[in-house]
CSV table of C-alpha atoms in Angstrom, one decimal:
chain,number,residue,atom,x,y,z
T,94,UNK,CA,-0.1,0.0,-0.3
T,95,UNK,CA,1.3,3.4,-1.2
T,96,UNK,CA,1.6,6.5,1.6
T,97,UNK,CA,1.8,10.0,0.3
T,98,UNK,CA,6.4,10.3,0.7
T,99,UNK,CA,5.8,13.7,1.8
T,100,UNK,CA,3.6,13.4,5.0
T,101,UNK,CA,6.4,10.2,5.8
T,102,UNK,CA,9.6,12.2,5.7
T,103,UNK,CA,8.1,14.7,7.5
T,104,UNK,CA,7.1,12.6,10.5
T,105,UNK,CA,10.6,11.1,10.3
T,106,UNK,CA,11.5,14.4,10.5
T,107,UNK,CA,9.8,15.0,13.4
T,108,UNK,CA,10.5,12.5,15.6
T,109,UNK,CA,14.0,12.3,14.9
T,110,UNK,CA,13.5,16.1,16.4
T,111,UNK,CA,11.1,15.1,19.5
T,112,UNK,CA,13.9,11.8,20.4
T,113,UNK,CA,17.0,13.6,19.3
T,114,UNK,CA,18.8,16.1,21.3
T,115,UNK,CA,21.8,16.7,19.0
T,116,UNK,CA,19.4,17.1,16.1
T,117,UNK,CA,17.0,20.3,18.1
T,118,UNK,CA,20.2,22.0,18.8
T,119,UNK,CA,20.5,23.2,15.6
T,120,UNK,CA,18.1,25.9,16.1
T,121,UNK,CA,18.7,27.1,12.8
T,122,UNK,CA,17.4,24.2,11.0
T,123,UNK,CA,13.9,23.7,13.1
T,124,UNK,CA,13.2,27.6,12.1
T,125,UNK,CA,14.2,26.9,8.2
T,126,UNK,CA,11.4,24.0,8.4
T,127,UNK,CA,8.7,26.7,10.0
T,128,UNK,CA,9.1,24.8,14.0
T,129,UNK,CA,9.4,26.9,17.0
T,130,UNK,CA,12.4,24.9,18.7
T,131,UNK,CA,10.9,26.5,22.4
T,132,UNK,CA,7.7,23.7,21.3
T,133,UNK,CA,9.8,21.4,20.4
T,134,UNK,CA,12.0,21.2,23.3
T,135,UNK,CA,9.4,21.7,25.7
T,136,UNK,CA,8.1,18.5,24.0
T,137,UNK,CA,10.7,16.5,24.0
T,138,UNK,CA,11.6,17.5,28.0
T,139,UNK,CA,8.0,15.9,28.3
T,140,UNK,CA,8.8,12.7,26.8
T,141,UNK,CA,11.7,12.3,28.9
T,142,UNK,CA,10.1,13.0,31.6
T,143,UNK,CA,7.3,10.4,30.9
T,144,UNK,CA,10.0,7.6,30.2
T,145,UNK,CA,11.6,8.7,33.5
T,146,UNK,CA,8.5,8.3,34.8
T,147,UNK,CA,7.8,4.7,33.8
T,148,UNK,CA,11.3,3.3,34.1
T,149,UNK,CA,11.2,4.1,37.7
T,150,UNK,CA,7.8,2.4,38.2
T,151,UNK,CA,9.5,-0.4,36.6
T,152,UNK,CA,12.6,-0.3,39.0
T,153,UNK,CA,10.9,0.8,42.3
T,154,UNK,CA,13.4,-0.3,44.8
T,155,UNK,CA,16.6,0.8,42.9
T,156,UNK,CA,15.4,3.8,42.4
T,157,UNK,CA,14.3,4.3,46.2
T,158,UNK,CA,17.6,3.5,47.1
T,159,UNK,CA,19.4,6.0,45.2
T,160,UNK,CA,16.8,8.4,43.5
T,161,UNK,CA,18.6,11.5,42.3
T,162,UNK,CA,21.9,9.8,41.1
T,163,UNK,CA,19.6,6.8,39.1
T,164,UNK,CA,17.3,9.6,37.5
T,165,UNK,CA,20.0,11.7,36.7
T,166,UNK,CA,22.0,9.0,34.9
T,167,UNK,CA,19.2,8.5,33.1
T,168,UNK,CA,18.1,11.1,31.3
T,169,UNK,CA,21.7,10.8,29.9
T,170,UNK,CA,20.9,7.6,28.6
T,171,UNK,CA,17.9,8.4,27.0
T,172,UNK,CA,19.8,10.8,25.2
T,173,UNK,CA,22.0,8.0,23.9
T,174,UNK,CA,18.9,5.5,24.0
T,175,UNK,CA,15.5,5.7,22.1
T,176,UNK,CA,12.7,3.8,23.2
T,177,UNK,CA,12.8,0.5,21.2
T,178,UNK,CA,9.8,-1.6,19.8
T,179,UNK,CA,6.3,-1.2,20.0
T,180,UNK,CA,5.0,-4.1,23.0
T,181,UNK,CA,6.1,-3.6,26.4
T,182,UNK,CA,8.4,-0.8,25.2
T,183,UNK,CA,8.5,1.0,28.6
T,184,UNK,CA,10.0,-2.8,30.0
T,185,UNK,CA,12.9,-2.9,27.4
T,186,UNK,CA,13.4,0.4,28.6
T,187,UNK,CA,14.3,-0.1,32.6
T,188,UNK,CA,15.4,-3.8,31.0
T,189,UNK,CA,17.7,-1.9,29.4
T,190,UNK,CA,18.7,1.0,31.5
T,191,UNK,CA,19.6,-1.3,33.9
T,192,UNK,CA,22.4,-3.1,31.8
T,193,UNK,CA,23.4,0.3,31.2
T,194,UNK,CA,23.7,1.4,34.7
T,195,UNK,CA,24.7,-0.8,36.6
T,196,UNK,CA,28.6,-0.3,36.8
T,197,UNK,CA,29.1,3.2,37.9
T,198,UNK,CA,26.5,2.6,41.5
T,199,UNK,CA,27.8,1.4,44.2
T,200,UNK,CA,27.4,-2.7,45.2
T,201,UNK,CA,23.9,-2.2,47.1
T,202,UNK,CA,22.1,-0.7,44.5
T,203,UNK,CA,23.2,-2.6,41.9
T,204,UNK,CA,22.3,-5.9,43.9
T,205,UNK,CA,19.2,-4.1,43.3
T,206,UNK,CA,18.9,-3.2,40.0
T,207,UNK,CA,19.9,-6.7,38.6
T,208,UNK,CA,17.2,-8.4,40.6
T,209,UNK,CA,14.4,-5.9,39.4
T,210,UNK,CA,16.1,-6.7,36.1
T,211,UNK,CA,15.9,-10.3,36.5
T,212,UNK,CA,12.2,-10.1,37.7
T,213,UNK,CA,11.3,-7.4,34.3
T,214,UNK,CA,12.5,-10.3,32.2
T,215,UNK,CA,10.1,-13.1,33.6
T,216,UNK,CA,7.2,-10.4,32.5
T,217,UNK,CA,8.2,-10.6,29.5
T,218,UNK,CA,6.3,-12.5,26.9
T,219,UNK,CA,9.7,-14.0,25.0
T,220,UNK,CA,11.7,-16.9,26.8
T,221,UNK,CA,11.2,-19.7,29.3
T,222,UNK,CA,14.3,-19.8,31.7
T,223,UNK,CA,16.2,-17.3,33.4
T,224,UNK,CA,18.9,-17.9,36.3
T,225,UNK,CA,19.5,-15.2,38.6
T,226,UNK,CA,22.5,-14.7,41.6
T,227,UNK,CA,21.6,-12.9,44.2
T,228,UNK,CA,25.4,-11.9,46.7
T,229,UNK,CA,22.9,-12.5,49.6
T,230,UNK,CA,18.8,-12.9,50.2
T,231,UNK,CA,16.4,-10.1,49.4
T,232,UNK,CA,13.6,-10.0,50.2
T,233,UNK,CA,12.4,-14.2,50.6
T,234,UNK,CA,12.7,-13.6,54.4
T,235,UNK,CA,10.4,-15.3,56.4
T,236,UNK,CA,8.7,-13.5,59.5
T,237,UNK,CA,10.0,-16.7,61.5
T,238,UNK,CA,13.2,-16.3,60.7
T,239,UNK,CA,16.3,-15.2,63.0
T,240,UNK,CA,18.1,-11.7,62.0
T,241,UNK,CA,21.2,-13.9,61.5
T,242,UNK,CA,24.1,-12.3,59.9
T,243,UNK,CA,24.9,-15.4,58.3
T,244,UNK,CA,22.4,-15.9,56.2
T,245,UNK,CA,21.9,-12.7,55.9
T,246,UNK,CA,25.0,-13.2,53.6
T,247,UNK,CA,24.5,-16.1,52.1
T,248,UNK,CA,24.3,-16.2,48.6
T,249,UNK,CA,21.5,-17.7,46.8
T,250,UNK,CA,20.7,-18.1,43.1
T,251,UNK,CA,17.3,-17.9,41.5
T,252,UNK,CA,16.1,-19.0,38.5
T,253,UNK,CA,12.6,-18.3,36.8
T,254,UNK,CA,11.2,-20.5,34.5
T,255,UNK,CA,7.5,-21.3,32.9
T,256,UNK,CA,6.3,-24.4,31.3
T,257,UNK,CA,4.6,-22.5,28.4
T,258,UNK,CA,4.3,-18.9,27.0
T,259,UNK,CA,1.0,-18.6,28.5
T,260,UNK,CA,2.0,-20.2,31.8
T,261,UNK,CA,2.8,-17.8,35.0
T,262,UNK,CA,6.3,-18.1,35.7
T,263,UNK,CA,7.8,-19.7,38.9
T,264,UNK,CA,10.8,-18.2,41.0
T,265,UNK,CA,12.5,-20.4,43.0
T,266,UNK,CA,15.2,-19.3,45.2
T,267,UNK,CA,18.1,-21.3,46.6
T,268,UNK,CA,20.6,-20.7,49.2
T,269,UNK,CA,24.2,-21.6,48.5
T,270,UNK,CA,26.0,-23.5,51.4
T,271,UNK,CA,28.4,-20.3,51.9
I,76,UNK,CA,-19.6,-4.3,11.4
I,77,UNK,CA,-22.2,-2.9,13.7
I,78,UNK,CA,-23.4,0.9,13.1
I,79,UNK,CA,-22.2,3.8,15.5
I,80,UNK,CA,-26.7,4.2,16.1
I,81,UNK,CA,-26.4,0.6,18.0
I,82,UNK,CA,-24.2,1.9,20.8
I,83,UNK,CA,-25.5,1.8,24.1
I,84,UNK,CA,-26.1,4.4,26.2
I,85,UNK,CA,-23.0,3.7,29.0
I,86,UNK,CA,-23.6,6.6,32.0
I,87,UNK,CA,-20.0,7.5,33.3
I,88,UNK,CA,-17.4,5.7,34.1
I,89,UNK,CA,-13.4,6.0,34.6
I,90,UNK,CA,-10.0,5.1,33.2
I,91,UNK,CA,-9.2,2.7,35.1
I,92,UNK,CA,-5.3,1.8,36.3
I,93,UNK,CA,-4.6,-1.0,38.7
I,94,UNK,CA,-3.0,0.9,41.6
I,95,UNK,CA,-6.5,1.9,42.2
I,96,UNK,CA,-8.5,-1.5,41.8
I,97,UNK,CA,-10.0,-2.2,44.9
I,98,UNK,CA,-11.3,1.0,45.0
I,99,UNK,CA,-13.1,0.7,41.7
I,100,UNK,CA,-14.8,-2.8,43.2
I,101,UNK,CA,-15.9,-1.1,46.5
I,102,UNK,CA,-18.0,1.8,44.5
I,103,UNK,CA,-18.9,-0.3,41.8
I,104,UNK,CA,-22.7,0.5,42.5
I,105,UNK,CA,-21.5,4.2,41.4
I,106,UNK,CA,-19.5,3.5,38.2
I,107,UNK,CA,-21.2,2.4,35.2
I,108,UNK,CA,-18.5,1.2,33.4
I,109,UNK,CA,-14.6,1.8,32.9
I,110,UNK,CA,-12.2,2.6,30.7
I,111,UNK,CA,-9.0,0.5,30.1
I,112,UNK,CA,-5.9,0.4,28.4
I,113,UNK,CA,-5.6,-2.0,25.9
I,114,UNK,CA,-1.8,-1.4,25.8
I,115,UNK,CA,-1.3,-3.2,29.0
I,116,UNK,CA,-3.7,-6.8,28.4
I,117,UNK,CA,-1.4,-7.1,25.0
I,118,UNK,CA,1.0,-9.0,26.7
I,119,UNK,CA,-0.4,-10.3,29.1
I,120,UNK,CA,1.2,-12.1,31.9
I,121,UNK,CA,-1.8,-15.1,33.3
I,122,UNK,CA,-1.8,-12.9,36.5
I,123,UNK,CA,-2.6,-9.5,34.7
I,124,UNK,CA,-5.2,-11.8,32.1
I,125,UNK,CA,-6.6,-13.0,35.1
I,126,UNK,CA,-7.6,-9.6,36.6
I,127,UNK,CA,-8.9,-8.5,32.8
I,128,UNK,CA,-11.8,-11.5,33.3
I,129,UNK,CA,-12.8,-10.3,36.8
I,130,UNK,CA,-12.9,-6.3,35.8
I,131,UNK,CA,-14.8,-8.7,32.4
I,132,UNK,CA,-17.2,-10.3,34.8
I,133,UNK,CA,-18.6,-6.9,36.7
I,134,UNK,CA,-18.2,-3.7,33.8
I,135,UNK,CA,-18.6,-3.0,31.2
I,136,UNK,CA,-15.4,-2.4,29.5
I,137,UNK,CA,-14.1,-0.1,26.8
I,138,UNK,CA,-10.6,-0.9,25.3
I,139,UNK,CA,-8.3,2.5,24.8
I,140,UNK,CA,-5.7,1.7,22.7
I,141,UNK,CA,-2.5,4.1,22.7
I,142,UNK,CA,-0.3,2.2,20.2
I,143,UNK,CA,-1.8,1.8,16.7
I,144,UNK,CA,-0.5,5.0,15.5
I,145,UNK,CA,-3.1,5.6,12.6
I,146,UNK,CA,-2.1,9.0,11.5
I,147,UNK,CA,1.5,7.4,10.9
I,148,UNK,CA,2.6,7.4,6.7
I,149,UNK,CA,2.9,4.2,7.2
I,150,UNK,CA,1.6,0.6,8.1
I,151,UNK,CA,0.1,0.1,11.5
I,152,UNK,CA,2.3,-3.0,13.0
I,153,UNK,CA,0.1,-6.4,12.4
I,154,UNK,CA,1.3,-7.7,15.4
I,155,UNK,CA,0.3,-5.0,17.3
I,156,UNK,CA,-3.0,-5.0,15.6
I,157,UNK,CA,-3.5,-8.6,15.5
I,158,UNK,CA,-3.2,-8.0,20.0
I,159,UNK,CA,-5.6,-5.7,20.0
I,160,UNK,CA,-8.3,-7.8,17.5
I,161,UNK,CA,-7.8,-10.7,20.0
I,162,UNK,CA,-8.1,-8.7,23.2
I,163,UNK,CA,-12.0,-6.5,21.4
I,164,UNK,CA,-13.2,-10.2,20.4
I,165,UNK,CA,-12.4,-11.8,24.9
I,166,UNK,CA,-14.5,-8.2,25.8
I,167,UNK,CA,-16.6,-7.7,22.9
I,168,UNK,CA,-16.7,-3.8,23.8
I,169,UNK,CA,-19.6,-1.6,22.3
I,170,UNK,CA,-16.6,0.6,21.6
I,171,UNK,CA,-12.8,0.8,21.0
I,172,UNK,CA,-11.5,4.1,21.0
I,173,UNK,CA,-7.1,5.9,20.1
I,174,UNK,CA,-6.1,8.5,18.8
I,175,UNK,CA,-5.6,11.1,16.1
I,176,UNK,CA,-1.8,11.0,15.8
I,177,UNK,CA,1.0,9.3,15.5
I,178,UNK,CA,4.0,7.9,17.9
I,179,UNK,CA,6.2,6.4,15.7
I,180,UNK,CA,7.6,5.9,11.4
I,181,UNK,CA,9.9,4.5,10.4
I,182,UNK,CA,11.4,2.1,13.4
I,183,UNK,CA,11.8,5.2,15.4
I,184,UNK,CA,8.9,4.7,18.5
I,185,UNK,CA,8.2,8.3,19.4
I,186,UNK,CA,6.9,7.3,23.2
I,187,UNK,CA,4.2,9.4,23.7
I,188,UNK,CA,1.0,11.1,20.8
I,189,UNK,CA,2.2,13.4,18.8
I,190,UNK,CA,0.1,16.2,15.9
I,191,UNK,CA,-0.5,15.3,12.9
I,192,UNK,CA,-0.2,18.2,10.3
I,193,UNK,CA,-3.8,19.6,9.6
I,194,UNK,CA,-3.3,18.8,6.0
I,195,UNK,CA,-5.5,16.6,3.1
I,196,UNK,CA,-2.6,13.9,3.3
I,197,UNK,CA,-2.9,13.7,6.6
I,198,UNK,CA,-6.7,12.7,6.6
I,199,UNK,CA,-6.3,10.3,3.8
I,200,UNK,CA,-3.5,8.4,5.8
I,201,UNK,CA,-5.3,8.0,8.5
I,202,UNK,CA,-8.4,6.9,6.2
I,203,UNK,CA,-6.6,4.4,4.5
I,204,UNK,CA,-5.3,2.2,8.6
I,205,UNK,CA,-8.7,2.8,9.5
I,206,UNK,CA,-9.4,0.8,7.4
I,207,UNK,CA,-6.7,-1.7,7.3
I,208,UNK,CA,-7.2,-1.9,11.2
I,209,UNK,CA,-10.9,-2.4,10.3
I,210,UNK,CA,-10.4,-5.3,8.2
I,211,UNK,CA,-9.5,-7.2,11.3
I,212,UNK,CA,-11.6,-5.5,14.1
I,213,UNK,CA,-15.6,-4.9,13.2
I,214,UNK,CA,-15.9,-3.2,16.8
I,215,UNK,CA,-16.8,0.5,16.0
I,216,UNK,CA,-13.8,2.4,16.5
I,217,UNK,CA,-14.4,5.8,17.6
I,218,UNK,CA,-10.7,8.9,17.5
I,219,UNK,CA,-10.2,10.8,20.5
I,220,UNK,CA,-8.7,14.6,19.9
I,221,UNK,CA,-4.7,14.5,21.6
I,222,UNK,CA,-3.5,17.6,23.4
I,223,UNK,CA,-0.7,18.6,21.8
I,224,UNK,CA,2.6,21.7,22.1
I,225,UNK,CA,4.2,21.8,18.9
I,226,UNK,CA,2.2,23.4,15.9
I,227,UNK,CA,4.3,22.8,12.4
I,228,UNK,CA,3.7,25.1,9.7
I,229,UNK,CA,2.1,23.5,6.5
I,230,UNK,CA,-1.4,23.5,8.3
I,231,UNK,CA,-4.1,23.7,5.4
I,232,UNK,CA,-7.1,23.6,7.8
I,233,UNK,CA,-8.3,23.9,11.5
I,234,UNK,CA,-8.0,21.9,13.5
I,235,UNK,CA,-12.0,20.8,14.4
I,236,UNK,CA,-12.4,21.4,10.4
I,237,UNK,CA,-9.2,18.1,10.3
I,238,UNK,CA,-11.1,16.0,12.6
I,239,UNK,CA,-14.8,16.6,11.1
I,240,UNK,CA,-13.0,15.8,7.9
I,241,UNK,CA,-11.6,12.5,9.6
I,242,UNK,CA,-14.7,12.0,11.4
I,243,UNK,CA,-16.9,12.5,8.3
I,244,UNK,CA,-14.6,10.3,5.4
I,245,UNK,CA,-13.9,7.4,8.2
I,246,UNK,CA,-17.6,6.7,9.6
I,247,UNK,CA,-15.8,6.6,13.4
I,248,UNK,CA,-17.1,8.2,16.3
I,249,UNK,CA,-15.6,10.7,18.0
I,250,UNK,CA,-14.2,10.8,21.6
I,251,UNK,CA,-14.3,14.4,23.0
I,252,UNK,CA,-11.0,15.0,25.5
I,253,UNK,CA,-13.0,18.0,26.3
I,254,UNK,CA,-9.7,18.9,28.8
I,255,UNK,CA,-7.0,18.6,25.5
I,256,UNK,CA,-9.5,21.3,24.1
I,257,UNK,CA,-9.5,23.8,26.3
I,258,UNK,CA,-5.8,23.7,26.8
I,259,UNK,CA,-4.9,23.4,23.3
I,260,UNK,CA,-7.4,26.8,22.5
I,261,UNK,CA,-5.5,27.7,25.9
I,262,UNK,CA,-1.8,27.4,24.5
I,263,UNK,CA,-2.9,28.4,20.9
I,264,UNK,CA,-5.1,31.3,21.3
I,265,UNK,CA,-8.2,29.7,20.3
I,266,UNK,CA,-12.1,29.7,21.3
I,267,UNK,CA,-12.9,26.3,22.4
I,268,UNK,CA,-16.6,27.2,21.9
I,269,UNK,CA,-16.3,27.8,17.7
I,270,UNK,CA,-14.2,24.8,17.8
I,271,UNK,CA,-17.5,23.2,18.8
I,272,UNK,CA,-19.8,24.7,16.5
I,273,UNK,CA,-17.4,23.0,13.7
I,274,UNK,CA,-17.2,19.1,15.0
I,275,UNK,CA,-19.9,16.9,13.8
I,276,UNK,CA,-20.9,16.4,16.9
I,277,UNK,CA,-23.4,13.7,16.6
I,278,UNK,CA,-20.2,10.9,15.9
I,279,UNK,CA,-19.6,12.4,19.5
I,280,UNK,CA,-19.7,9.2,21.5
I,281,UNK,CA,-18.1,9.3,24.5
I,282,UNK,CA,-15.9,12.3,26.3
I,283,UNK,CA,-13.4,12.8,28.5
I,284,UNK,CA,-12.7,15.1,31.9
I,285,UNK,CA,-9.6,15.6,33.9
I,286,UNK,CA,-7.2,18.5,35.1
I,287,UNK,CA,-4.1,19.1,34.3
I,288,UNK,CA,-1.0,21.5,35.1
I,289,UNK,CA,1.0,25.1,34.2
I,290,UNK,CA,4.0,24.2,33.9
I,291,UNK,CA,7.1,26.1,30.9
I,292,UNK,CA,4.6,28.0,30.5
I,293,UNK,CA,1.8,26.0,28.4
I,294,UNK,CA,-1.5,23.8,30.0
I,295,UNK,CA,-0.3,20.6,29.6
I,296,UNK,CA,-2.7,17.6,30.3
I,297,UNK,CA,-1.2,15.1,33.1
I,298,UNK,CA,-4.9,13.6,34.5
I,299,UNK,CA,-3.7,14.2,38.1
I,300,UNK,CA,-5.4,17.4,39.2
I,301,UNK,CA,-8.7,18.4,39.5
I,302,UNK,CA,-11.4,19.0,36.7
I,303,UNK,CA,-11.4,22.5,35.6
I,304,UNK,CA,-14.3,25.3,35.9
I,305,UNK,CA,-13.9,25.4,32.3
I,306,UNK,CA,-14.0,22.2,31.2
I,307,UNK,CA,-17.0,21.6,33.5
I,308,UNK,CA,-18.6,24.9,31.1
I,309,UNK,CA,-17.3,22.6,28.0
I,310,UNK,CA,-19.1,19.5,29.1
I,311,UNK,CA,-22.6,21.4,30.1
I,312,UNK,CA,-22.4,23.0,26.2
I,313,UNK,CA,-21.9,19.8,25.1
I,314,UNK,CA,-23.9,17.9,26.2
I,315,UNK,CA,-26.8,20.5,25.4
I,316,UNK,CA,-26.4,20.0,22.1
I,317,UNK,CA,-25.7,16.1,21.4
I,318,UNK,CA,-26.3,12.5,22.9
I,319,UNK,CA,-23.5,11.5,24.6
I,320,UNK,CA,-23.2,8.0,25.7
I,321,UNK,CA,-20.5,7.7,27.6
I,322,UNK,CA,-18.3,10.4,29.9
I,323,UNK,CA,-15.0,9.2,30.8
I,324,UNK,CA,-13.0,10.9,34.2
I,325,UNK,CA,-9.2,10.5,33.7
I,326,UNK,CA,-7.1,10.6,36.7
I,327,UNK,CA,-4.3,8.2,36.9
I,328,UNK,CA,-2.5,10.3,39.8
I,329,UNK,CA,-2.4,12.5,42.5
I,330,UNK,CA,-5.9,10.6,43.7
I,331,UNK,CA,-7.8,13.5,46.2
I,332,UNK,CA,-10.8,11.1,48.5
I,333,UNK,CA,-12.7,9.1,46.2
I,334,UNK,CA,-15.8,10.6,47.0
I,335,UNK,CA,-13.9,13.6,45.3
I,336,UNK,CA,-14.1,11.2,42.2
I,337,UNK,CA,-17.3,10.0,42.4
I,338,UNK,CA,-18.6,13.4,43.2
I,339,UNK,CA,-17.6,14.3,39.7
I,340,UNK,CA,-19.0,11.1,38.5
I,341,UNK,CA,-22.5,12.0,39.3
I,342,UNK,CA,-22.1,15.8,38.8
I,343,UNK,CA,-21.2,14.9,34.7
I,344,UNK,CA,-24.4,12.1,34.9
I,345,UNK,CA,-26.1,15.4,36.4
I,346,UNK,CA,-25.0,17.0,33.2
I,347,UNK,CA,-25.7,14.1,30.8
I,348,UNK,CA,-29.2,13.3,32.4
I,349,UNK,CA,-30.5,16.8,31.8
I,350,UNK,CA,-29.5,17.0,28.2
I,351,UNK,CA,-30.0,14.2,26.7
I,352,UNK,CA,-33.0,13.7,25.3
I,353,UNK,CA,-32.3,10.3,23.3
I,354,UNK,CA,-32.5,7.4,26.1
I,355,UNK,CA,-33.8,4.6,24.3
I,356,UNK,CA,-30.6,2.6,24.0
I,357,UNK,CA,-31.0,2.1,28.3
């Protein structure tokens, strides 16, 4: 099916301005096309904030632990990396951001990021098996457990799997003896 | 395909978000229907699917899609449309809704609803994509006006004329977002009353209402503030002129006491009942 090529090209140009900060710096080019740099920048800023809000809500423990720094890093990340895909794009964005930022955060935040990334992967329609290693037990302490430092320091393996795509994920925690 | 005339009178509803599911069930008697974001259920986990089934057992659900990108000068994503079709087939709603906008092009995902230039080419494009989608989804479609901050240089007509032509050429219904209209009018200096007189009001099936914030020198529809008086005034003007089937309060964040939200629903319901002359679908 054929589409109007002039409109197609114009939409590509608009999408590039909305999602690429470097292109927006050339205000002369925007004006040449009859666009207000101020309006385009406000819209683009809103897009970034919306994207940040979504990622924050998908990585709640990590952001709670290291909020200011992760927000700042996300704004930097969003300048470099565009949203990808149509389905569950914010979940994929949060997974990609967690991978991108993990090398710059302290160990405890890194543990949380990796854990939340693992959980998000287990919410995607693709894949049936994921493995994760926690450096210490995170959320599976029972009320009856004594808060024993030795127990808390024990590493654990976490295995997420499902038998079929339409079945619920099962997540097993396996404490390691060291 | 069912006609718009067959759409029943739904009353007043709320835009559903999972974080207030308990409140929705608690006040079920006062909520006539729910609008759900269709995209939240397209790749649903078994838990999410269960949530949908429970909602569908207790409420009339209206799927509101946000990523069909009907205004893109390219065909809609086939797998997205297939999933949407399956969802709508499962829910069996009286209609579903999308936006007059584009949100992706050439594999660039913008991440939000973006305005189209008001041109004949845009009208032809959106009507072409609607026809493609309607091959798979036979349920009536209604189209929503978006709020926008960016003005484009090549408009050939005013926005209201643009919407009127799309509605007339596509045969779709109109979902009039009153807050978007009020904020666009304030941001781009026009009168919402003039806008209303150009629209094909007999095609307005549903309206949205909510409040937003004033930021960066513009009004922004963030669904997180009380409905402002201008929107209530416009609601009155609209319901005096046409028989709207459903009203939806969009309040995603910053919730006040639920009694305040329910009072908003009652107020909207009063406008609709007082002014609607056709109630044969009830």
